XYZ file of C-alpha atoms in Angstrom:
652
model
C 12.552 24.413 19.234
C 15.097 26.855 17.919
C 16.397 30.293 18.631
C 15.156 31.496 21.999
C 12.567 29.219 23.576
C 11.539 29.168 27.202
C 11.048 25.941 29.151
C 7.257 26.123 28.957
C 7.383 26.122 25.169
C 9.917 23.310 25.246
C 7.652 21.231 27.432
C 4.740 21.731 25.065
C 6.909 20.644 22.161
C 8.034 17.444 23.843
C 4.485 16.631 24.866
C 3.342 17.033 21.278
C 6.046 14.727 19.959
C 5.442 11.872 22.369
C 1.982 10.850 21.138
C 1.671 7.759 18.957
C -1.889 7.937 17.621
C -2.027 5.184 14.987
C -5.735 5.659 14.275
C -5.219 9.371 13.673
C -2.478 8.635 11.183
C -4.581 5.987 9.405
C -7.081 8.764 8.708
C -4.524 11.253 7.434
C -5.362 13.381 4.446
C -3.778 11.462 1.572
C -3.956 14.298 -0.926
C -0.373 14.732 -2.170
C -1.047 18.328 -3.174
C 0.850 21.046 -1.356
C -1.631 22.950 0.759
C -0.116 26.401 0.200
C 0.243 29.494 2.333
C -3.474 30.203 2.439
C -3.977 27.152 4.683
C -3.188 29.099 7.836
C -3.250 32.643 6.554
C 0.392 33.146 5.597
C 1.328 36.268 3.706
C 2.323 35.227 0.185
C 4.619 38.243 -0.227
C 6.847 37.067 2.629
C 7.121 33.391 1.821
C 9.246 33.413 -1.305
C 12.646 34.529 -0.032
C 13.265 31.406 2.035
C 11.895 28.948 -0.506
C 13.811 30.542 -3.387
C 17.050 29.291 -1.858
C 15.837 25.701 -1.864
C 15.723 23.121 -4.613
C 12.080 23.362 -5.730
C 9.617 26.243 -6.111
C 7.558 27.779 -3.344
C 4.705 25.485 -2.188
C 1.512 26.136 -4.048
C -1.964 24.670 -4.357
C -0.756 22.169 -6.952
C 1.972 19.549 -6.585
C 4.870 19.733 -9.004
C 5.566 16.688 -11.159
C 8.661 18.010 -12.838
C 10.936 15.334 -11.379
C 12.393 12.715 -13.693
C 14.373 9.508 -13.605
C 17.712 8.970 -15.331
C 16.100 6.026 -17.087
C 14.187 8.321 -19.440
C 10.591 7.407 -20.224
C 10.707 3.975 -18.619
C 8.903 5.213 -15.520
C 6.471 8.079 -14.894
C 7.980 11.450 -13.924
C 8.678 11.587 -10.200
C 6.717 14.115 -8.165
C 8.439 16.893 -6.279
C 7.071 17.041 -2.747
C 7.172 19.909 -0.316
C 5.317 21.181 2.724
C 5.487 24.057 5.094
C 6.853 22.528 8.274
C 3.646 23.204 10.166
C 1.636 21.533 7.372
C 3.618 18.306 7.561
C 3.352 18.022 11.336
C -0.371 18.745 11.126
C -0.740 16.039 8.491
C 1.096 13.641 10.827
C -1.523 14.386 13.519
C 0.963 16.333 15.683
C -1.252 19.367 16.129
C 0.559 21.023 19.054
C 3.848 20.937 17.179
C 2.138 22.232 14.055
C 0.711 25.204 15.943
C 4.117 25.968 17.453
C 5.842 25.803 14.048
C 3.215 28.022 12.478
C 3.682 30.639 15.185
C 7.492 30.542 15.372
C 8.619 29.416 11.901
C 5.764 30.029 9.442
C 8.097 30.195 6.416
C 10.023 26.989 7.107
C 9.587 24.641 4.119
C 10.447 20.938 4.054
C 11.284 19.222 0.783
C 12.658 15.939 2.074
C 13.477 13.826 5.111
C 16.941 12.454 5.797
C 18.645 10.510 8.580
C 22.158 10.407 7.090
C 24.052 13.682 7.323
C 26.045 13.082 4.133
C 22.782 12.831 2.151
C 21.171 16.032 3.455
C 20.095 18.409 0.682
C 18.816 21.987 0.920
C 15.338 22.011 2.391
C 15.584 18.635 4.158
C 14.480 17.854 7.688
C 17.528 16.161 9.193
C 16.474 13.461 11.663
C 19.527 12.993 13.866
C 19.957 10.024 16.176
C 23.723 9.547 16.650
C 25.429 6.696 18.404
C 27.261 9.210 20.589
C 25.376 12.223 21.971
C 28.583 14.263 21.908
C 28.445 14.185 18.089
C 25.170 16.148 17.992
C 26.613 19.715 17.877
C 28.911 18.852 14.965
C 26.109 17.064 13.088
C 23.754 20.023 13.569
C 26.431 22.378 12.267
C 26.888 20.177 9.187
C 23.123 20.178 8.634
C 23.015 23.984 8.780
C 25.907 24.206 6.317
C 24.069 21.811 3.993
C 21.075 24.198 4.096
C 18.777 21.816 5.911
C 15.434 23.427 6.698
C 15.201 22.012 10.235
C 16.686 19.349 12.492
C 15.061 16.782 14.760
C 17.240 15.765 17.731
C 17.047 13.376 20.682
C 15.472 15.051 23.691
C 18.683 14.473 25.661
C 20.360 17.072 23.433
C 18.043 19.855 24.645
C 20.371 20.712 27.514
C 23.392 21.100 25.212
C 24.088 24.815 24.869
C 26.506 24.109 22.026
C 23.563 23.034 19.871
C 21.739 26.338 20.262
C 24.927 28.278 19.669
C 25.481 26.535 16.335
C 22.170 27.480 14.685
C 20.623 30.771 13.580
C 17.679 32.129 15.569
C 15.273 31.483 12.713
C 16.329 27.835 12.333
C 13.881 25.244 13.761
C 15.431 22.724 16.148
C 12.984 20.078 17.395
C 13.439 17.380 20.020
C 11.816 13.962 20.469
C 12.102 10.986 22.775
C 12.341 8.595 19.801
C 13.683 10.376 16.737
C 13.467 7.422 14.356
C 9.893 6.544 15.322
C 8.838 10.123 14.711
C 10.810 10.161 11.445
C 8.788 7.154 10.251
C 5.560 8.866 11.186
C 6.508 12.035 9.329
C 7.624 9.965 6.330
C 4.227 8.254 6.133
C 2.638 11.706 5.993
C 5.254 13.178 3.634
C 5.070 10.304 1.117
C 1.305 9.761 1.456
C 1.420 6.314 3.079
C 2.911 4.399 0.119
C 2.204 0.923 1.532
C -1.530 1.693 1.301
C -1.197 1.949 -2.467
C 0.737 -1.285 -2.896
C 0.018 -4.938 -2.312
C 2.781 -5.539 0.245
C 3.959 -9.070 1.018
C 6.050 -9.200 4.185
C 8.350 -12.200 4.641
C 9.708 -13.013 8.084
C 11.329 -15.937 9.883
C 14.857 -16.796 10.994
C 15.675 -18.905 7.898
C 14.686 -18.679 4.243
C 13.462 -15.067 4.013
C 15.617 -14.096 1.059
C 14.866 -17.120 -1.140
C 11.149 -17.023 -0.325
C 11.042 -13.294 -1.102
C 12.645 -13.795 -4.520
C 10.308 -16.643 -5.374
C 7.280 -14.532 -4.449
C 8.703 -11.666 -6.458
C 8.920 -14.003 -9.457
C 5.305 -15.090 -9.025
C 4.118 -11.487 -8.909
C 6.139 -10.598 -11.988
C 4.669 -13.587 -13.832
C 1.283 -12.109 -12.929
C 2.487 -8.999 -14.832
C 2.713 -6.899 -11.679
C 5.334 -4.135 -11.452
C 7.001 -5.361 -8.284
C 9.336 -3.716 -5.795
C 11.810 -5.507 -3.548
C 13.315 -4.558 -0.193
C 15.690 -7.240 0.969
C 19.157 -8.584 1.614
C 20.291 -8.769 -1.998
C 18.900 -5.504 -3.318
C 16.331 -2.764 -3.194
C 14.638 -2.666 -6.586
C 11.652 -2.052 -8.827
C 11.276 -4.489 -11.727
C 14.827 -5.072 -13.020
C 16.215 -1.744 -11.774
C 17.988 -1.260 -8.470
C 17.045 1.514 -6.059
C 19.260 3.306 -3.579
C 18.399 3.881 0.079
C 16.364 6.974 -0.810
C 14.160 5.151 -3.310
C 15.905 6.682 -6.337
C 17.211 4.676 -9.281
C 20.688 3.504 -8.335
C 23.688 5.074 -10.014
C 27.375 4.449 -9.249
C 28.912 7.222 -7.170
C 32.409 6.640 -8.531
C 34.192 4.765 -11.292
C 34.691 1.050 -10.711
C 38.465 0.335 -10.694
C 37.870 -3.356 -11.422
C 35.678 -2.824 -14.480
C 38.447 -3.581 -17.018
C 40.225 -6.273 -15.038
C 40.077 -9.869 -16.152
C 40.583 -11.127 -12.612
C 41.982 -10.127 -9.266
C 45.696 -10.334 -8.417
C 46.949 -13.024 -6.042
C 48.103 -11.897 -2.606
C 46.732 -8.395 -3.197
C 43.479 -6.662 -2.319
C 41.805 -5.221 -5.400
C 40.040 -1.914 -4.592
C 36.257 -2.203 -4.587
C 34.222 0.871 -5.522
C 31.446 1.935 -7.818
C 29.569 -1.345 -7.482
C 26.419 -2.014 -5.524
C 26.542 -1.438 -1.809
C 25.350 -4.295 0.395
C 21.984 -3.180 1.761
C 20.582 -3.951 5.170
C 17.983 -6.733 5.039
C 15.406 -4.288 6.360
C 16.514 -0.634 6.294
C 15.478 1.931 8.931
C 11.788 2.814 8.920
C 12.343 6.181 7.239
C 14.106 4.466 4.320
C 11.357 1.817 4.131
C 8.827 4.576 3.426
C 11.150 6.215 0.888
C 11.724 2.946 -0.945
C 8.028 2.091 -1.066
C 7.277 5.601 -2.331
C 9.925 5.099 -5.016
C 8.175 1.894 -6.099
C 4.669 3.379 -5.972
C 5.602 6.606 -7.752
C 7.169 4.647 -10.624
C 3.974 2.729 -11.255
C 4.653 -0.238 -8.990
C 1.677 -2.302 -7.856
C 3.292 -4.743 -5.405
C 6.262 -4.910 -3.083
C 8.003 -7.793 -1.325
C 9.665 -6.787 1.939
C 12.056 -8.949 3.934
C 11.129 -8.263 7.552
C 14.006 -9.053 9.899
C 13.343 -9.696 13.570
C 15.917 -7.000 14.370
C 13.940 -4.405 12.423
C 10.670 -5.400 14.060
C 12.232 -5.378 17.534
C 13.413 -1.827 16.819
C 9.925 -0.869 15.548
C 11.244 -0.039 12.071
C 8.098 -1.530 10.498
C 5.464 0.034 12.753
C 4.041 2.000 9.828
C 4.200 -0.744 7.189
C 0.753 -1.934 6.061
C 0.898 -5.476 4.705
C -1.525 -7.568 2.671
C 0.109 -10.962 3.183
C 2.617 -11.984 5.871
C 4.698 -15.098 5.246
C 6.520 -16.978 8.007
C 9.416 -19.005 6.627
C 11.108 -21.003 9.375
C 12.141 -20.263 12.937
C 14.276 -23.391 13.348
C 15.913 -25.810 10.933
C 16.448 -28.520 13.531
C 13.204 -28.296 15.482
C 14.987 -27.016 18.577
C 14.182 -23.494 19.744
C 16.925 -21.645 21.584
C 16.353 -18.647 23.901
C 17.679 -16.408 21.134
C 15.139 -17.861 18.700
C 12.370 -17.274 21.218
C 13.384 -13.627 21.365
C 13.365 -13.428 17.561
C 9.945 -15.058 17.457
C 8.474 -12.466 19.821
C 9.580 -9.764 17.404
C 8.291 -11.657 14.352
C 4.859 -12.148 15.898
C 4.301 -8.380 15.938
C 3.870 -8.418 12.160
C 1.134 -11.067 12.342
C -0.592 -9.284 15.214
C -0.996 -6.235 12.947
C -3.252 -8.209 10.597
C -6.864 -7.234 11.204
C -8.894 -7.469 7.977
C -9.933 -10.995 6.932
C -11.131 -9.819 3.522
C -7.901 -8.173 2.324
C -5.161 -9.702 4.476
C -3.867 -13.232 5.011
C -1.026 -15.164 6.587
C 1.163 -17.977 5.256
C 2.630 -20.296 7.909
C 4.976 -23.296 7.892
C 2.889 -25.953 9.660
C 5.975 -28.119 10.292
C 7.793 -25.375 12.192
C 7.858 -25.638 16.007
C 6.450 -22.103 16.215
C 3.471 -22.844 13.925
C 0.767 -22.826 16.610
C 2.048 -19.615 18.177
C 2.202 -17.865 14.797
C -1.293 -19.078 13.864
C -2.636 -17.674 17.137
C -1.035 -14.303 16.381
C -2.679 -14.318 12.921
C -6.095 -15.410 14.196
C -7.870 -12.343 12.765
C -7.236 -13.312 9.117
C -7.318 -16.403 6.874
C -4.253 -18.636 7.158
C -2.753 -20.811 4.420
C -0.382 -23.462 5.749
C 2.380 -25.334 3.954
C 4.533 -28.278 4.893
C 6.344 -31.484 4.086
C 5.795 -33.567 7.219
C 2.140 -32.780 7.913
C -0.316 -33.851 5.162
C -2.964 -31.560 6.677
C -1.110 -28.576 5.227
C -3.059 -26.574 2.649
C 0.012 -26.642 0.402
C 1.714 -30.011 0.801
C 4.727 -31.589 -0.894
C 3.515 -35.049 -1.886
C 6.861 -36.033 -3.396
C 10.263 -34.421 -3.748
C 13.012 -35.892 -5.937
C 16.480 -34.406 -6.195
C 19.721 -34.981 -8.046
C 22.841 -32.852 -8.310
C 21.205 -30.602 -10.902
C 17.596 -30.002 -9.928
C 14.634 -30.771 -7.694
C 11.231 -32.048 -8.802
C 8.387 -31.405 -6.371
C 4.740 -32.488 -6.697
C 2.683 -29.997 -4.703
C -0.926 -30.502 -3.633
C -2.883 -27.249 -3.278
C -6.548 -26.285 -2.823
C -6.566 -25.450 -6.544
C -5.077 -28.745 -7.699
C -1.639 -30.320 -8.073
C 1.503 -28.646 -9.391
C 4.719 -30.115 -10.734
C 7.644 -27.814 -10.013
C 11.123 -28.404 -11.427
C 13.764 -26.039 -10.087
C 17.555 -25.782 -9.773
C 17.089 -25.091 -6.055
C 18.341 -28.088 -4.095
C 17.727 -29.408 -0.592
C 14.813 -29.906 1.773
C 15.085 -26.327 3.002
C 14.446 -25.088 -0.532
C 11.393 -27.332 -0.828
C 10.001 -25.389 2.122
C 10.895 -22.127 0.398
C 9.077 -23.225 -2.763
C 6.004 -24.259 -0.776
C 5.952 -20.883 1.008
C 5.908 -19.076 -2.342
C 3.173 -21.348 -3.719
C 1.065 -20.791 -0.592
C 1.461 -17.027 -1.063
C 0.233 -17.406 -4.621
C -2.811 -19.234 -3.238
C -3.494 -16.253 -0.947
C -3.329 -13.882 -3.887
C -5.863 -16.012 -5.803
C -8.380 -16.632 -2.952
C -11.288 -14.892 -4.728
C -10.478 -16.825 -7.915
C -10.588 -20.122 -6.011
C -13.964 -19.447 -4.429
C -15.633 -18.438 -7.670
C -14.026 -21.363 -9.486
C -15.516 -23.715 -6.898
C -18.979 -22.475 -7.847
C -18.399 -22.840 -11.571
C -20.406 -25.716 -13.021
C -22.543 -25.980 -9.902
C -24.548 -22.775 -10.381
C -26.674 -21.820 -13.380
C -25.423 -18.254 -13.103
C -23.020 -16.554 -10.680
C -24.040 -13.021 -9.687
C -21.252 -11.240 -7.796
C -21.417 -8.066 -5.698
C -17.915 -6.702 -5.130
C -16.460 -3.603 -3.480
C -13.035 -2.469 -2.275
C -12.300 -0.403 0.808
C -10.951 3.104 0.623
C -7.556 4.295 1.874
C -6.045 0.870 1.312
C -3.816 -0.488 -1.413
C -5.166 0.449 -4.850
C -3.033 -2.160 -6.607
C -5.321 -5.197 -6.118
C -8.492 -3.406 -7.262
C -8.238 -4.011 -11.028
C -6.836 -7.499 -10.452
C -9.779 -8.442 -8.216
C -12.178 -7.118 -10.849
C -10.393 -9.056 -13.565
C -10.900 -12.300 -11.630
C -14.522 -11.511 -10.752
C -15.295 -10.623 -14.375
C -13.785 -13.887 -15.630
C -15.680 -16.048 -13.124
C -19.089 -14.313 -12.942
C -22.081 -14.075 -15.233
C -23.221 -10.791 -13.707
C -21.170 -8.332 -11.653
C -22.250 -5.325 -9.612
C -19.430 -3.003 -8.543
C -20.384 -1.202 -5.353
C -19.264 0.571 -2.213
C -17.304 -0.933 0.694
C -16.178 1.437 3.487
C -14.835 4.292 1.356
C -13.491 6.106 4.426
C -12.004 9.397 3.168
C -11.586 8.210 -0.438
C -14.259 9.179 -3.005
C -16.360 6.080 -3.822
C -16.358 6.822 -7.539
C -12.543 6.817 -7.544
C -12.455 3.388 -5.896
C -14.888 1.999 -8.471
C -12.945 3.647 -11.277
C -9.860 1.695 -10.124
C -11.917 -1.493 -10.050
C -13.488 -1.233 -13.493
C -9.994 -0.657 -14.888
C -9.733 -4.443 -14.615
C -12.482 -4.995 -17.197
C -11.249 -6.220 -20.603
C -10.268 -3.504 -23.031
C -12.391 -4.960 -25.824
C -15.486 -4.790 -23.601
C -14.922 -1.188 -22.563
C -13.869 0.035 -26.016
C -17.293 -0.859 -27.460
C -18.563 2.336 -25.862
C -15.708 4.676 -26.739
C -18.170 6.776 -28.704
C -20.234 7.596 -25.629
C -20.065 11.119 -24.252
C -19.724 9.790 -20.684
C -17.897 6.711 -19.448
C -20.738 4.183 -19.075
C -19.286 2.052 -16.261
C -19.978 4.427 -13.408
C -22.923 5.087 -11.121
C -25.757 6.736 -13.008
C -25.914 9.424 -10.322
C -22.784 10.974 -11.859
C -24.201 11.501 -15.362
C -26.952 13.801 -16.674
C -30.503 12.500 -16.760
C -30.558 12.373 -20.562
C -27.542 10.000 -20.582
C -28.929 7.450 -18.116
C -30.557 5.243 -20.818
C -27.229 4.993 -22.665
C -25.393 4.082 -19.461
C -28.053 1.526 -18.551
C -27.899 -0.005 -22.000
C -24.111 -0.494 -21.800
C -24.286 -2.027 -18.340
C -27.280 -4.176 -19.207
C -25.674 -5.493 -22.384
C -22.424 -6.453 -20.653
C -24.050 -7.423 -17.305
C -21.394 -5.304 -15.595
C -23.175 -2.796 -13.375
C -22.066 0.010 -11.076
C -24.179 0.869 -8.023
C -22.299 2.863 -5.413
C -25.062 2.272 -2.857
C -24.340 -1.161 -1.379
C -27.935 -1.568 -0.147
C -29.220 -1.215 -3.711
C -26.516 -3.496 -5.099
C -27.404 -6.364 -2.768
C -31.140 -5.927 -3.373
C -30.628 -5.784 -7.135
C -28.449 -8.909 -7.229
C -30.793 -11.017 -5.103
C -33.863 -9.710 -6.888
C -32.377 -10.510 -10.304
C -31.204 -14.036 -9.444
C -33.352 -16.871 -10.750
C -33.718 -20.590 -9.912
C -30.314 -22.297 -9.742
C -28.400 -19.010 -9.589
C -25.884 -18.155 -6.846
C -25.353 -14.643 -5.471
C -21.842 -14.034 -4.100
C -21.439 -10.939 -1.891
C -17.764 -10.153 -1.401
C -15.912 -7.694 0.782
C -17.523 -7.097 4.156
C -17.258 -10.563 5.641
C -18.304 -10.641 9.290
C -18.177 -6.869 9.809
C -21.458 -5.190 10.667
C -20.421 -1.614 9.950
C -19.095 0.573 7.144
C -16.674 3.476 7.438
C -17.483 6.799 5.813
C -15.662 10.117 5.582
C -17.095 13.002 7.575
C -16.974 16.699 6.711
C -14.067 17.347 9.083
C -11.870 14.661 7.452
C -12.586 12.098 10.140
C -14.082 8.640 9.741
C -17.515 7.713 11.097
C -19.024 4.243 11.438
C -22.439 3.330 10.084
C -24.262 0.074 10.755
C -24.346 -2.179 7.715
C -24.331 -5.973 7.823
C -24.250 -7.911 4.533
C -25.932 -10.860 6.224
C -28.807 -8.737 7.501
C -29.201 -6.976 4.156
C -29.194 -10.266 2.254
C -31.864 -11.759 4.523
C -33.959 -8.615 4.162
C -33.642 -8.745 0.375
C -34.659 -12.412 0.325
C -37.731 -11.640 2.424
C -38.951 -9.207 -0.249
C -38.903 -11.726 -3.086
C -42.406 -12.939 -2.188
C -43.784 -9.461 -2.780
C -41.831 -9.022 -5.993
C -43.095 -12.362 -7.293
C -46.661 -11.103 -6.926
C -45.911 -8.410 -9.528
C -46.463 -10.640 -12.519
C -45.830 -7.887 -15.063
C -42.389 -6.995 -13.587
C -39.475 -8.510 -15.504
C -36.501 -9.030 -13.134
C -34.167 -11.071 -15.299
C -32.218 -7.949 -16.311
C -31.198 -4.739 -14.597
C -32.783 -2.269 -14.432
C -35.998 -4.193 -13.874
C -38.941 -3.631 -16.167
C -39.382 -3.447 -19.903
C -39.017 0.299 -20.532
C -35.367 0.060 -21.506
C -36.058 -2.830 -23.887
C -38.501 -0.605 -25.726
C -36.017 2.277 -25.847
C -33.001 0.269 -26.978
C -34.221 0.195 -30.566
C -33.968 3.984 -30.822
C -30.869 4.645 -28.700
C -28.063 6.005 -30.846
C -25.441 7.740 -28.671
C -23.750 10.783 -30.179
C -20.056 10.086 -30.897
C -17.257 11.948 -29.134
C -13.508 11.640 -28.939
C -13.249 11.579 -25.157
C -15.172 10.127 -22.248
C -16.317 12.284 -19.390
C -16.110 10.526 -16.037
C -17.598 11.017 -12.595
C -18.261 14.528 -11.427
C -18.718 15.993 -14.885
C -22.476 15.930 -14.870
């Protein structure tokens, strides 16, 4: 609300801001492109004057990627983001507010979100939630002077006439019951839900979060993952620190101690220019900014320390996690009332876990809160660790320590490990076990396929990844499946609003380069569904997939039937992805998600029931895909025309 607004309009605005529709936001349009004035019929001739005064060009149908990092070519160029105000609120599923903004402020453009007044730049939406309500008029005036595009205020400030007097009539002033919650929601929309594109490991617990987080970070980096960190010591990507806005950190002023050999006794040496001490878990708006900074720079994973304070304040409501790790609630075994309060907040992170095929929990089985935490994580697989209880999945069989180092023999489902570390003390043994257990979670598919190795004549694997979830694990999962399987079929698995061919393209990126490069002379990329290539190219595509035994069938029904029909005596067919779910999620024409019945168990039984009929076709060869002998006869004459570039899906 801004300028002159009657009470009826104000009431509509507040009603629109109060909704918290998590499902609607999960299905948000993730296209980072700026939708442009044509979205709601804006006159292009009138839009430029306002946007020209801001820091990036007028929104258009294509997103700008002219941003850059001070670190040169180390990271990809950073995208410039911007939306008309009504576009952003519509994308955040706040339709009533979007309609109001389009009617009253159609030219208002937002190029950033900020909760700290000193950081507001031209074009920002300033999300103001002061400690003292009397500070609001002065803060709003500062935001206007800084050329903010709009302000979001607590609803209690609506009655303050001094606020309205301090802003121009054409300046949007919005009100909300919970400014910071709404700021998070808008940030998820503005930055295109960054936690969906990362493998996020959340670490919680009253003791050990920081050490466990750094150990997990080290494991991920050893797995050659570009890893982000949000925690007590620093916010970072790889070896570079990030500031609270997700930008590469730079000193704001010269460090007066840089040339000093030491401090001076009985005097305080000025401290400036060095790293600020970050909050363990920053406000939710900054969490989204930091994760976007990691994702936009090519990050694949992020480790987030999740404090009970942040969860109690709902700062992590919009964080989507892959693995949640519980360190320790109590060091002594006694649980105080304060610890019980902390535990209630920590459980909220485990209660968010819902997908047993992509999410997992890591729990200290020796902790007094273990049973309660396990109950909260009942929807997903749990990996336990401990020292006292030998039933733990990850168990310290022995631990020897001296004044220099610790030596721990760890029993895991994948075998025993000897770990020698400079970390000392029993508490650090727990921290080490927590990190190892997290590594086990990240290698669950590897473990299952390894268990079959040597017991099956051939392993035929059907694998798919869901849409609108983290893209980071897709190539890694494929890399593991390729290494452990004799035949692989990449297929569909609840694409939601994401194009299935894009999901599969991410997956096949995990195939070895030497395998894929054999077909660099092909006109079309051969590891895609044949429905995306011209009819004349299908034999070439089939030949490449048949030779490598790495197939792509977007239709999951066909993939399951093909795998079971191809398997011979002593072979094992592994169908990954859907688990117990008996439905798939598909995108509808109106950008909503619809459910369709599909049960892997039912489909597998149906495919098995057809083998009797297939066996009666004595002249049908099923040991290779596609079945039959026609391709064998053609392979002697196939000679694909060379080309310098592949053409991928959609080019047919």
